Amino acid sequence: MTGTRRAALLLGLCAVAPGAARASEAPEVEQAIAAITGDRPVEEGGLTLRLPALAENGAQVPIGVLVDSPMTAQEHVVAIHLFATRNPTPGVATFHLSPALGRAEVQTRIRLAEDQRVVALAVLSDGRIRRAAAETRVATGGCLT
Amino acid sequence: MSGTMTLAQPRIRIPRQARAGEVIEIRTLMEHPMESGIRGRNLTAVPRDALVRLLVRMNGETVFAADLGNGTAANPYHVFFVRMQRTSEFEFLWTDERGRSARANARVAVA
């Protein structure tokens, strides 16, 4: 990795630091995210997004989301939203969770059209929102041509 | 594609027995093309045919649900975890955009 590329990556990381203006996504992605967050603050951390760094087949990319939550009636995860930022339509899925789930974890398989960042939002029962993102390279795009 | 045919039979992997308080893993696989209609950047190139929802009930109460978008892969596969307190009946229900549905049931005994 060249020095300038590393610097660019570090800048990219800084851009997603809490509270800072993060790397902005395409307008329809920003809109979809804003529809969930409204004007509530979004926290980083407490949410793990597992995605392979290289997806051989974009039509079937395994993804896992794990939220740090006790999953009790008082304190649990209400919903998890997934967005593929560079798909023709960014919406992947929304999962609705309940305290009956012993663990705030969901695994599924998604479609990715090209190299991109996947964004996860977790909505907690007290209204807080957490965000995580992961980058993946896609060897063969998941959208039919 | 699946056209006017009925939906496939869902496949569920769930333990038959659990201890009280144990968190069990449930895996579901539903055969379906999940045709988004999109080809390249043309969003309406072919007719859509997609499942829109997976609903999981335990003893009649919804414990997990998924709203499926275009980014959900064909043959939707989901893994989630449920804490078992007592012997329970599970119901799994997939629904497509035309209102057709497929159902599966399972029972987990808690000793």
Coordinates of N, CA and C in Angstrom, one line a residue:
Chain A
M1 N 0.9 -1.2 0.0 CA 0.0 0.0 0.0 C 0.9 1.2 0.0
T2 N 0.6 2.2 -0.9 CA 1.4 3.4 -0.9 C 1.1 4.3 0.2
G3 N 2.0 5.2 0.5 CA 1.8 6.2 1.6 C 0.6 7.0 1.4
T4 N 0.4 7.5 0.1 CA -0.7 8.4 -0.1 C -2.1 7.6 0.0
R5 N -2.1 6.3 -0.4 CA -3.3 5.5 -0.3 C -3.6 5.3 1.2
R6 N -2.5 5.0 2.0 CA -2.8 4.8 3.4 C -3.3 6.1 4.0
A7 N -2.7 7.2 3.6 CA -3.2 8.5 4.2 C -4.7 8.7 3.8
A8 N -5.0 8.4 2.6 CA -6.4 8.5 2.1 C -7.3 7.6 2.9
L9 N -6.9 6.4 3.2 CA -7.7 5.5 4.0 C -7.9 6.0 5.4
L10 N -6.7 6.5 6.0 CA -6.8 7.1 7.3 C -7.8 8.2 7.4
L11 N -7.7 9.1 6.3 CA -8.7 10.2 6.3 C -10.1 9.7 6.2
G12 N -10.2 8.6 5.5 CA -11.6 7.9 5.4 C -12.1 7.5 6.7
L13 N -11.1 6.9 7.5 CA -11.5 6.4 8.8 C -11.9 7.6 9.7
C14 N -11.1 8.7 9.6 CA -11.4 9.9 10.4 C -12.7 10.4 10.1
A15 N -13.1 10.3 8.8 CA -14.4 10.9 8.4 C -15.6 10.2 9.0
V16 N -15.4 8.9 9.5 CA -16.5 8.2 10.1 C -16.4 8.3 11.7
A17 N -15.5 9.1 12.2 CA -15.4 9.2 13.6 C -16.7 9.8 14.2
P18 N -17.0 9.4 15.5 CA -18.3 9.9 16.0 C -18.4 11.4 16.0
G19 N -19.6 11.8 15.6 CA -19.9 13.2 15.6 C -19.3 14.0 14.4
A20 N -18.3 13.5 13.8 CA -17.7 14.2 12.7 C -18.6 14.0 11.5
A21 N -18.4 14.9 10.5 CA -19.2 14.7 9.2 C -18.5 13.5 8.6
R22 N -19.3 12.4 8.4 CA -18.8 11.2 7.8 C -18.9 11.2 6.3
A23 N -18.0 10.3 5.7 CA -18.0 10.2 4.3 C -19.5 10.1 3.8
S24 N -19.9 11.0 2.9 CA -21.3 11.0 2.6 C -21.5 9.9 1.5
E25 N -22.7 9.3 1.6 CA -23.1 8.3 0.6 C -23.9 9.0 -0.5
A26 N -24.3 8.2 -1.5 CA -25.2 8.7 -2.5 C -26.5 9.2 -1.9
P27 N -27.1 10.2 -2.6 CA -28.3 10.9 -2.0 C -29.4 9.9 -1.6
E28 N -29.6 8.9 -2.4 CA -30.7 8.0 -2.0 C -30.4 7.1 -0.8
V29 N -29.1 6.9 -0.6 CA -28.6 6.2 0.6 C -28.8 7.0 1.8
E30 N -28.3 8.3 1.7 CA -28.4 9.2 2.8 C -29.9 9.4 3.2
Q31 N -30.7 9.5 2.2 CA -32.2 9.7 2.4 C -32.7 8.5 3.2
A32 N -32.4 7.3 2.7 CA -32.9 6.1 3.4 C -32.4 6.0 4.8
I33 N -31.2 6.4 5.1 CA -30.6 6.4 6.4 C -31.3 7.4 7.3
A34 N -31.5 8.6 6.7 CA -32.1 9.7 7.4 C -33.6 9.4 7.8
A35 N -34.2 8.6 6.9 CA -35.6 8.2 7.2 C -35.7 7.4 8.5
I36 N -34.6 6.7 8.9 CA -34.6 5.9 10.1 C -34.1 6.8 11.3
T37 N -33.0 7.5 11.1 CA -32.4 8.2 12.2 C -33.1 9.4 12.6
G38 N -33.8 10.1 11.6 CA -34.4 11.4 11.8 C -33.4 12.3 12.3
D39 N -33.6 13.1 13.4 CA -32.6 14.0 13.9 C -32.0 13.4 15.2
R40 N -32.1 12.1 15.4 CA -31.5 11.5 16.6 C -30.0 11.3 16.3
P41 N -29.2 11.4 17.4 CA -27.7 11.2 17.2 C -27.5 9.8 16.9
V42 N -26.4 9.5 16.1 CA -26.0 8.1 15.8 C -24.7 7.8 16.4
E43 N -24.6 6.7 17.2 CA -23.4 6.3 17.9 C -22.6 5.3 17.0
E44 N -21.3 5.4 17.2 CA -20.5 4.3 16.6 C -20.1 3.3 17.7
G45 N -19.9 2.1 17.4 CA -19.5 1.1 18.4 C -20.7 0.3 18.9
G46 N -20.5 -0.8 19.5 CA -21.5 -1.7 20.1 C -22.3 -2.4 19.0
L47 N -21.8 -2.4 17.8 CA -22.4 -3.0 16.6 C -21.3 -3.6 15.7
T48 N -21.4 -4.9 15.5 CA -20.4 -5.5 14.7 C -21.0 -6.0 13.4
L49 N -20.3 -5.6 12.3 CA -20.8 -6.0 10.9 C -19.8 -6.9 10.3
R50 N -20.1 -8.2 10.1 CA -19.2 -9.2 9.5 C -19.5 -9.4 8.1
L51 N -18.5 -9.1 7.3 CA -18.6 -9.1 5.8 C -17.3 -9.5 5.3
P52 N -17.2 -10.5 4.3 CA -15.9 -10.8 3.8 C -15.2 -9.6 3.1
A53 N -13.9 -9.5 3.2 CA -13.2 -8.4 2.6 C -13.3 -8.6 1.0
L54 N -13.3 -9.8 0.6 CA -13.5 -10.1 -0.9 C -14.6 -11.1 -1.0
A55 N -15.6 -10.6 -1.8 CA -16.8 -11.5 -2.1 C -16.6 -12.1 -3.5
E56 N -16.4 -13.4 -3.6 CA -16.2 -14.1 -4.9 C -17.4 -13.9 -5.7
N57 N -18.6 -14.1 -5.1 CA -19.9 -14.1 -5.9 C -20.8 -13.0 -5.3
G58 N -21.0 -11.9 -6.0 CA -21.8 -10.8 -5.5 C -23.3 -11.2 -5.3
A59 N -23.7 -12.3 -5.9 CA -25.1 -12.7 -5.8 C -25.4 -13.4 -4.4
Q60 N -24.4 -13.9 -3.7 CA -24.6 -14.5 -2.5 C -23.4 -14.1 -1.6
V61 N -23.5 -13.0 -0.9 CA -22.5 -12.6 0.0 C -23.0 -12.8 1.5
P62 N -22.3 -13.6 2.2 CA -22.7 -13.8 3.6 C -22.4 -12.6 4.5
I63 N -23.4 -12.2 5.3 CA -23.2 -11.1 6.2 C -23.8 -11.4 7.6
G64 N -23.1 -10.9 8.6 CA -23.6 -11.1 9.9 C -23.6 -9.8 10.7
V65 N -24.6 -9.6 11.5 CA -24.7 -8.4 12.3 C -24.9 -8.8 13.7
L66 N -24.1 -8.2 14.6 CA -24.2 -8.6 16.0 C -24.2 -7.3 16.8
V67 N -25.2 -7.1 17.7 CA -25.3 -5.9 18.5 C -25.0 -6.2 19.9
D68 N -24.3 -5.4 20.6 CA -24.0 -5.6 22.0 C -25.2 -5.2 22.8
S69 N -26.0 -6.1 23.2 CA -27.2 -5.8 24.0 C -27.6 -7.0 24.9
P70 N -28.1 -6.7 26.1 CA -28.5 -7.8 27.0 C -29.8 -8.5 26.5
M71 N -30.5 -7.9 25.6 CA -31.8 -8.4 25.1 C -32.8 -8.7 26.2
T72 N -33.0 -7.8 27.1 CA -34.0 -7.9 28.1 C -35.2 -7.1 27.7
A73 N -36.3 -7.2 28.5 CA -37.5 -6.4 28.1 C -37.2 -4.9 28.2
Q74 N -36.3 -4.6 29.2 CA -36.0 -3.1 29.4 C -35.1 -2.6 28.3
E75 N -34.1 -3.5 28.0 CA -33.0 -3.0 27.1 C -32.8 -4.0 26.0
H76 N -33.2 -3.8 24.8 CA -33.0 -4.7 23.7 C -32.9 -3.9 22.4
V77 N -32.6 -4.7 21.3 CA -32.6 -4.1 20.0 C -33.9 -4.3 19.4
V78 N -34.4 -3.2 18.8 CA -35.8 -3.3 18.2 C -35.6 -3.6 16.7
A79 N -34.7 -3.0 16.0 CA -34.5 -3.2 14.6 C -33.1 -3.1 14.1
I80 N -32.8 -3.8 13.0 CA -31.5 -3.7 12.4 C -31.8 -3.4 10.9
H81 N -31.2 -2.4 10.3 CA -31.4 -2.1 8.9 C -30.0 -2.2 8.2
L82 N -30.1 -2.8 7.0 CA -28.9 -3.0 6.2 C -29.0 -2.3 4.9
F83 N -28.0 -1.5 4.5 CA -28.0 -0.8 3.2 C -26.7 -1.1 2.4
A84 N -26.9 -1.4 1.1 CA -25.8 -1.6 0.2 C -25.6 -0.3 -0.5
T85 N -24.6 0.4 -0.2 CA -24.5 1.8 -0.7 C -24.4 2.0 -2.2
R86 N -23.9 1.0 -2.9 CA -23.7 1.2 -4.3 C -24.5 0.2 -5.2
N87 N -25.5 -0.4 -4.6 CA -26.5 -1.2 -5.4 C -27.4 -0.2 -6.1
P88 N -28.1 -0.7 -7.2 CA -29.1 0.1 -7.9 C -30.2 0.6 -6.9
T89 N -30.6 -0.2 -5.9 CA -31.4 0.2 -4.9 C -30.8 -0.2 -3.6
P90 N -30.6 0.8 -2.6 CA -29.7 0.5 -1.5 C -30.3 -0.5 -0.4
G91 N -31.6 -0.6 -0.4 CA -32.3 -1.4 0.7 C -32.0 -2.8 0.6
V92 N -31.4 -3.4 1.6 CA -31.2 -4.9 1.7 C -32.2 -5.6 2.5
A93 N -32.4 -5.2 3.7 CA -33.4 -5.8 4.6 C -33.5 -5.0 5.9
T94 N -34.6 -5.2 6.5 CA -34.8 -4.7 7.9 C -35.2 -5.8 8.7
F95 N -34.6 -6.0 9.9 CA -34.9 -7.1 10.8 C -35.6 -6.5 12.0
H96 N -36.7 -7.1 12.4 CA -37.3 -6.7 13.6 C -37.1 -7.7 14.7
L97 N -36.5 -7.2 15.8 CA -36.1 -8.2 16.9 C -37.0 -8.0 18.1
S98 N -37.0 -9.0 19.0 CA -37.7 -8.9 20.2 C -36.9 -9.4 21.3
P99 N -37.2 -9.1 22.6 CA -36.4 -9.6 23.7 C -36.4 -11.1 23.8
A100 N -37.3 -11.8 23.1 CA -37.3 -13.3 23.1 C -36.1 -13.9 22.4
L101 N -35.4 -13.0 21.6 CA -34.2 -13.5 21.0 C -33.1 -13.4 22.1
G102 N -32.4 -14.5 22.2 CA -31.4 -14.6 23.2 C -30.1 -13.7 22.9
R103 N -30.0 -13.4 21.7 CA -28.8 -12.7 21.2 C -29.2 -11.8 20.1
A104 N -28.7 -10.6 20.1 CA -29.0 -9.6 19.0 C -28.1 -9.9 17.8
E105 N -28.3 -11.0 17.2 CA -27.4 -11.4 16.1 C -28.3 -12.0 14.9
V106 N -28.0 -11.5 13.7 CA -28.7 -12.0 12.5 C -27.7 -12.3 11.5
Q107 N -27.8 -13.4 10.8 CA -26.9 -13.7 9.6 C -27.8 -13.9 8.4
T108 N -27.4 -13.4 7.3 CA -28.1 -13.6 6.0 C -27.2 -13.6 4.9
R109 N -27.7 -13.6 3.7 CA -26.9 -13.5 2.4 C -27.5 -12.4 1.6
I110 N -26.6 -11.6 1.1 CA -27.0 -10.4 0.3 C -26.5 -10.3 -1.1
R111 N -27.0 -9.4 -1.9 CA -26.5 -9.2 -3.2 C -25.7 -7.9 -3.2
L112 N -24.6 -7.9 -3.9 CA -23.8 -6.7 -4.0 C -23.4 -6.5 -5.5
A113 N -23.8 -5.4 -6.1 CA -23.6 -5.2 -7.5 C -22.1 -5.0 -7.8
E114 N -21.3 -4.4 -6.9 CA -20.0 -4.0 -7.2 C -19.3 -3.7 -5.9
D115 N -18.0 -3.4 -5.9 CA -17.2 -3.1 -4.7 C -18.0 -2.0 -4.0
Q116 N -18.1 -2.1 -2.7 CA -18.9 -1.0 -2.0 C -18.8 -1.2 -0.5
R117 N -19.4 -0.2 0.2 CA -19.5 -0.2 1.6 C -21.0 -0.6 2.0
V118 N -21.1 -1.5 3.0 CA -22.4 -1.9 3.5 C -22.5 -1.2 4.8
V119 N -23.7 -0.6 5.1 CA -24.0 0.1 6.3 C -25.1 -0.6 7.1
A120 N -24.8 -0.7 8.4 CA -25.9 -1.3 9.3 C -26.2 -0.3 10.3
L121 N -27.5 -0.2 10.6 CA -28.1 0.7 11.7 C -28.8 -0.2 12.6
A122 N -28.6 0.0 13.9 CA -29.3 -0.8 15.0 C -30.1 0.2 15.8
V123 N -31.4 0.0 15.9 CA -32.3 0.9 16.7 C -32.5 0.2 18.0
L124 N -32.2 0.8 19.1 CA -32.3 0.2 20.4 C -33.7 0.6 21.1
S125 N -34.1 -0.2 22.1 CA -35.4 0.0 22.7 C -35.6 1.4 23.3
D126 N -34.4 2.0 23.7 CA -34.5 3.4 24.3 C -34.4 4.5 23.3
G127 N -34.4 4.1 22.0 CA -34.4 5.1 20.9 C -33.0 5.4 20.4
R128 N -32.0 4.9 21.1 CA -30.6 5.2 20.6 C -30.4 4.4 19.3
I129 N -29.5 5.0 18.4 CA -29.2 4.3 17.2 C -27.7 4.1 17.0
R130 N -27.3 2.9 16.7 CA -25.9 2.7 16.4 C -25.7 2.4 14.9
R131 N -24.4 2.7 14.5 CA -24.1 2.5 13.1 C -22.8 1.8 12.9
A132 N -22.7 1.0 11.9 CA -21.4 0.3 11.6 C -21.4 0.2 10.1
A133 N -20.2 0.2 9.5 CA -20.0 0.0 8.1 C -18.9 -0.9 7.8
A134 N -18.9 -1.6 6.7 CA -17.9 -2.5 6.3 C -17.7 -2.4 4.8
E135 N -16.5 -2.5 4.3 CA -16.2 -2.4 2.9 C -15.9 -3.8 2.4
T136 N -16.4 -4.0 1.2 CA -16.0 -5.3 0.5 C -15.8 -5.1 -0.9
R137 N -14.9 -6.0 -1.4 CA -14.6 -6.0 -2.9 C -15.4 -7.2 -3.5
V138 N -16.0 -6.9 -4.6 CA -16.9 -7.9 -5.2 C -16.2 -8.4 -6.5
A139 N -15.9 -9.7 -6.6 CA -15.2 -10.2 -7.8 C -16.2 -10.3 -8.9
T140 N -17.4 -10.9 -8.7 CA -18.4 -11.0 -9.8 C -19.7 -10.3 -9.2
G141 N -20.1 -9.3 -9.9 CA -21.3 -8.5 -9.4 C -22.5 -9.4 -9.3
G142 N -23.3 -9.1 -8.3 CA -24.5 -9.9 -8.0 C -25.8 -9.5 -8.7
C143 N -25.7 -8.5 -9.6 CA -26.9 -8.2 -10.3 C -26.8 -8.7 -11.7
L144 N -27.9 -9.3 -12.2 CA -27.9 -9.9 -13.5 C -27.7 -8.8 -14.6
T145 N -27.2 -9.2 -15.7 CA -27.1 -8.2 -16.8 C -27.9 -8.5 -18.0
Chain B
M1 N -40.1 -18.3 -14.5 CA -39.8 -18.4 -13.1 C -40.9 -19.0 -12.3
S2 N -41.1 -18.6 -11.1 CA -42.2 -19.3 -10.3 C -43.6 -18.9 -10.8
G3 N -43.7 -17.8 -11.5 CA -45.0 -17.5 -12.1 C -46.2 -17.6 -11.2
T4 N -47.2 -18.4 -11.7 CA -48.4 -18.6 -10.8 C -48.2 -19.8 -9.9
M5 N -47.1 -20.5 -9.9 CA -46.9 -21.7 -9.1 C -46.9 -21.3 -7.7
T6 N -47.1 -22.3 -6.8 CA -47.0 -22.0 -5.4 C -45.6 -21.9 -5.0
L7 N -45.4 -21.4 -3.8 CA -44.1 -21.2 -3.3 C -43.5 -22.5 -2.8
A8 N -42.1 -22.5 -2.7 CA -41.4 -23.7 -2.4 C -41.7 -24.1 -0.9
Q9 N -41.3 -25.3 -0.5 CA -41.4 -25.7 0.9 C -40.2 -25.2 1.6
P10 N -40.4 -24.4 2.7 CA -39.2 -23.8 3.4 C -38.4 -24.9 4.1
R11 N -37.2 -24.7 4.3 CA -36.3 -25.6 5.1 C -35.9 -24.9 6.4
I12 N -36.1 -25.6 7.5 CA -35.8 -25.0 8.8 C -34.8 -25.9 9.5
R13 N -33.8 -25.4 10.1 CA -32.9 -26.2 11.0 C -33.0 -25.6 12.4
I14 N -33.6 -26.4 13.2 CA -33.9 -26.0 14.6 C -33.7 -27.2 15.5
P15 N -33.1 -27.1 16.7 CA -33.0 -28.3 17.6 C -34.4 -28.7 18.1
R16 N -34.5 -30.0 18.3 CA -35.8 -30.5 18.8 C -36.0 -30.3 20.3
Q17 N -34.8 -30.3 21.0 CA -34.8 -30.1 22.4 C -33.9 -29.0 22.9
A18 N -34.2 -28.4 24.0 CA -33.3 -27.4 24.6 C -33.4 -27.4 26.1
R19 N -32.4 -26.9 26.8 CA -32.5 -26.7 28.2 C -33.2 -25.4 28.5
A20 N -33.8 -25.2 29.6 CA -34.5 -24.0 30.0 C -33.4 -22.9 30.1
G21 N -33.6 -21.8 29.4 CA -32.6 -20.7 29.4 C -31.6 -20.8 28.3
E22 N -31.6 -21.9 27.6 CA -30.6 -22.0 26.5 C -31.0 -21.2 25.3
V23 N -29.9 -20.6 24.7 CA -30.2 -19.9 23.4 C -29.9 -20.8 22.3
I24 N -30.9 -21.0 21.5 CA -30.8 -21.9 20.3 C -30.6 -21.2 19.0
E25 N -30.0 -21.8 18.1 CA -29.8 -21.2 16.8 C -30.8 -21.8 15.8
I26 N -31.5 -20.9 15.1 CA -32.5 -21.3 14.1 C -32.0 -20.8 12.7
R27 N -31.9 -21.7 11.8 CA -31.6 -21.4 10.4 C -32.7 -21.7 9.5
T28 N -33.0 -20.7 8.6 CA -34.1 -20.9 7.6 C -33.6 -20.7 6.2
L29 N -34.1 -21.5 5.3 CA -33.7 -21.3 3.9 C -35.0 -21.5 3.1
M30 N -35.3 -20.5 2.2 CA -36.5 -20.5 1.4 C -36.1 -20.4 -0.1
E31 N -36.4 -21.4 -0.8 CA -36.0 -21.4 -2.2 C -36.9 -20.4 -3.0
H32 N -36.3 -19.4 -3.6 CA -37.0 -18.3 -4.3 C -36.1 -17.5 -5.1
P33 N -36.4 -17.1 -6.4 CA -35.5 -16.4 -7.2 C -35.2 -15.0 -6.7
M34 N -36.1 -14.4 -5.9 CA -36.0 -13.0 -5.4 C -35.7 -12.1 -6.6
E35 N -36.5 -12.2 -7.7 CA -36.3 -11.4 -8.9 C -36.7 -10.0 -8.6
S36 N -35.7 -9.1 -8.6 CA -35.9 -7.7 -8.3 C -36.4 -6.9 -9.6
G37 N -36.3 -7.6 -10.7 CA -36.7 -6.9 -12.0 C -35.6 -6.0 -12.5
I38 N -34.5 -5.9 -11.8 CA -33.4 -4.9 -12.2 C -32.4 -5.7 -13.1
R39 N -32.0 -5.0 -14.2 CA -30.9 -5.5 -15.0 C -30.0 -4.3 -15.2
G40 N -28.8 -4.3 -14.7 CA -27.9 -3.1 -14.7 C -28.6 -2.0 -14.0
R41 N -28.7 -0.8 -14.6 CA -29.3 0.3 -14.0 C -30.8 0.4 -14.4
N42 N -31.3 -0.5 -15.2 CA -32.7 -0.5 -15.5 C -33.5 -1.2 -14.4
L43 N -34.3 -0.4 -13.7 CA -34.9 -0.9 -12.5 C -36.2 -1.7 -12.8
T44 N -36.7 -1.7 -14.0 CA -37.9 -2.4 -14.3 C -37.7 -3.2 -15.6
A45 N -36.6 -3.9 -15.8 CA -36.3 -4.6 -17.0 C -37.1 -5.8 -17.2
V46 N -37.4 -6.6 -16.1 CA -38.2 -7.8 -16.2 C -39.2 -7.7 -15.1
P47 N -40.2 -8.6 -15.1 CA -41.2 -8.6 -14.0 C -40.6 -8.9 -12.7
R48 N -41.0 -8.2 -11.7 CA -40.6 -8.5 -10.3 C -41.2 -9.8 -9.8
D49 N -40.5 -10.5 -8.9 CA -41.1 -11.6 -8.2 C -40.3 -11.9 -7.0
A50 N -40.7 -11.3 -5.9 CA -39.9 -11.4 -4.7 C -40.7 -11.6 -3.4
L51 N -40.1 -12.3 -2.5 CA -40.6 -12.4 -1.2 C -40.4 -11.1 -0.5
V52 N -41.4 -10.6 0.3 CA -41.2 -9.4 1.0 C -41.0 -9.5 2.5
R53 N -41.4 -10.6 3.0 CA -41.4 -10.7 4.5 C -41.3 -12.1 5.0
L54 N -40.5 -12.2 6.1 CA -40.4 -13.5 6.9 C -40.9 -13.1 8.3
L55 N -41.8 -13.9 8.8 CA -42.3 -13.7 10.1 C -42.2 -15.0 10.9
V56 N -41.6 -14.8 12.1 CA -41.4 -16.0 13.0 C -42.2 -15.7 14.3
R57 N -43.1 -16.7 14.6 CA -43.8 -16.6 15.8 C -43.4 -17.7 16.8
M58 N -43.4 -17.4 18.1 CA -43.1 -18.5 19.1 C -44.4 -18.4 20.0
N59 N -45.1 -19.5 20.1 CA -46.3 -19.6 20.8 C -47.2 -18.5 20.5
G60 N -47.3 -18.2 19.2 CA -48.3 -17.2 18.7 C -47.8 -15.7 18.8
E61 N -46.6 -15.5 19.4 CA -46.1 -14.1 19.5 C -44.9 -13.9 18.5
T62 N -44.9 -12.8 17.8 CA -43.9 -12.5 16.9 C -42.6 -12.3 17.6
V63 N -41.5 -13.1 17.3 CA -40.2 -12.9 18.0 C -39.2 -12.4 17.0
F64 N -39.4 -12.6 15.7 CA -38.5 -12.1 14.7 C -39.2 -11.9 13.4
A65 N -38.8 -10.8 12.7 CA -39.4 -10.6 11.4 C -38.3 -9.9 10.5
A66 N -38.4 -10.2 9.2 CA -37.5 -9.6 8.3 C -38.3 -9.0 7.1
D67 N -38.1 -7.7 6.8 CA -38.6 -7.1 5.6 C -37.5 -7.2 4.6
L68 N -37.8 -7.9 3.5 CA -36.7 -8.2 2.5 C -36.7 -7.2 1.3
G69 N -35.6 -6.6 1.1 CA -35.4 -5.6 0.0 C -34.7 -6.3 -1.2
N70 N -34.4 -5.5 -2.2 CA -33.8 -6.0 -3.4 C -32.4 -6.6 -3.1
G71 N -31.8 -6.1 -2.1 CA -30.4 -6.5 -1.7 C -30.4 -7.9 -1.1
T72 N -31.5 -8.5 -0.8 CA -31.5 -9.8 -0.2 C -31.3 -10.8 -1.3
A73 N -30.4 -11.8 -1.1 CA -30.0 -12.7 -2.2 C -31.1 -13.7 -2.5
A74 N -31.1 -14.3 -3.7 CA -32.0 -15.3 -4.0 C -31.9 -16.5 -3.0
N75 N -33.0 -17.2 -2.8 CA -33.1 -18.3 -1.8 C -32.7 -17.7 -0.4
P76 N -33.6 -16.8 0.1 CA -33.3 -16.1 1.3 C -32.9 -17.1 2.5
Y77 N -31.8 -16.8 3.1 CA -31.3 -17.6 4.2 C -31.1 -16.7 5.4
H78 N -31.7 -17.1 6.6 CA -31.6 -16.3 7.8 C -31.2 -17.2 9.0
V79 N -30.3 -16.6 9.8 CA -29.9 -17.3 11.0 C -30.2 -16.3 12.2
F80 N -30.9 -16.8 13.2 CA -31.1 -15.9 14.4 C -31.2 -16.8 15.6
F81 N -31.3 -16.2 16.8 CA -31.1 -17.0 18.1 C -32.2 -16.7 19.0
V82 N -32.8 -17.7 19.6 CA -33.9 -17.5 20.5 C -33.6 -18.2 21.8
R83 N -34.0 -17.5 22.9 CA -33.8 -18.0 24.2 C -35.0 -18.8 24.6
M84 N -34.8 -20.1 25.0 CA -35.9 -21.0 25.3 C -36.2 -21.0 26.8
Q85 N -37.5 -20.8 27.1 CA -37.9 -20.9 28.6 C -38.7 -22.1 28.8
R86 N -39.5 -22.5 27.8 CA -40.4 -23.6 28.0 C -40.6 -24.3 26.6
T87 N -41.3 -25.4 26.6 CA -41.6 -26.1 25.3 C -42.4 -25.1 24.5
S88 N -42.0 -24.9 23.2 CA -42.6 -23.9 22.4 C -42.9 -24.4 21.0
E89 N -43.9 -23.8 20.4 CA -44.3 -24.0 19.0 C -43.8 -22.8 18.2
F90 N -43.1 -23.1 17.1 CA -42.6 -22.1 16.2 C -43.4 -22.1 14.9
E91 N -43.7 -20.9 14.4 CA -44.3 -20.8 13.1 C -43.5 -19.9 12.2
F92 N -43.2 -20.3 11.0 CA -42.4 -19.5 10.1 C -43.3 -19.2 8.9
L93 N -43.4 -18.0 8.5 CA -44.2 -17.6 7.4 C -43.5 -16.6 6.5
W94 N -43.4 -17.0 5.2 CA -42.9 -16.1 4.2 C -44.0 -15.6 3.3
T95 N -44.0 -14.4 2.9 CA -45.0 -13.8 2.1 C -44.4 -13.1 0.9
D96 N -45.0 -13.3 -0.3 CA -44.4 -12.6 -1.5 C -45.3 -11.4 -1.8
E97 N -44.9 -10.6 -2.8 CA -45.5 -9.3 -3.2 C -47.0 -9.5 -3.6
R98 N -47.3 -10.7 -4.1 CA -48.7 -10.9 -4.5 C -49.6 -11.5 -3.4
G99 N -49.0 -11.6 -2.2 CA -49.7 -12.1 -1.1 C -49.7 -13.6 -0.9
R100 N -49.0 -14.3 -1.8 CA -48.9 -15.8 -1.6 C -47.9 -16.0 -0.4
S101 N -48.1 -17.2 0.3 CA -47.3 -17.4 1.4 C -46.9 -18.9 1.5
A102 N -45.9 -19.1 2.3 CA -45.4 -20.5 2.6 C -45.2 -20.5 4.1
R103 N -45.4 -21.7 4.6 CA -45.4 -21.8 6.1 C -44.7 -23.1 6.5
A104 N -44.1 -23.0 7.7 CA -43.4 -24.1 8.3 C -43.7 -24.1 9.8
N105 N -43.7 -25.2 10.4 CA -43.9 -25.2 11.9 C -42.8 -26.1 12.5
A106 N -42.5 -25.8 13.7 CA -41.5 -26.7 14.5 C -41.8 -26.6 16.0
R107 N -41.5 -27.6 16.7 CA -41.7 -27.7 18.1 C -40.4 -27.9 18.8
V108 N -40.1 -27.1 19.8 CA -38.8 -27.4 20.6 C -39.2 -27.7 22.0
A109 N -38.8 -28.9 22.4 CA -39.2 -29.4 23.8 C -38.1 -28.9 24.8
V110 N -38.6 -28.3 25.9 CA -37.7 -27.9 26.9 C -37.9 -28.9 28.1
A111 N -36.8 -29.5 28.5 CA -36.9 -30.5 29.6 C -37.0 -29.9 31.0

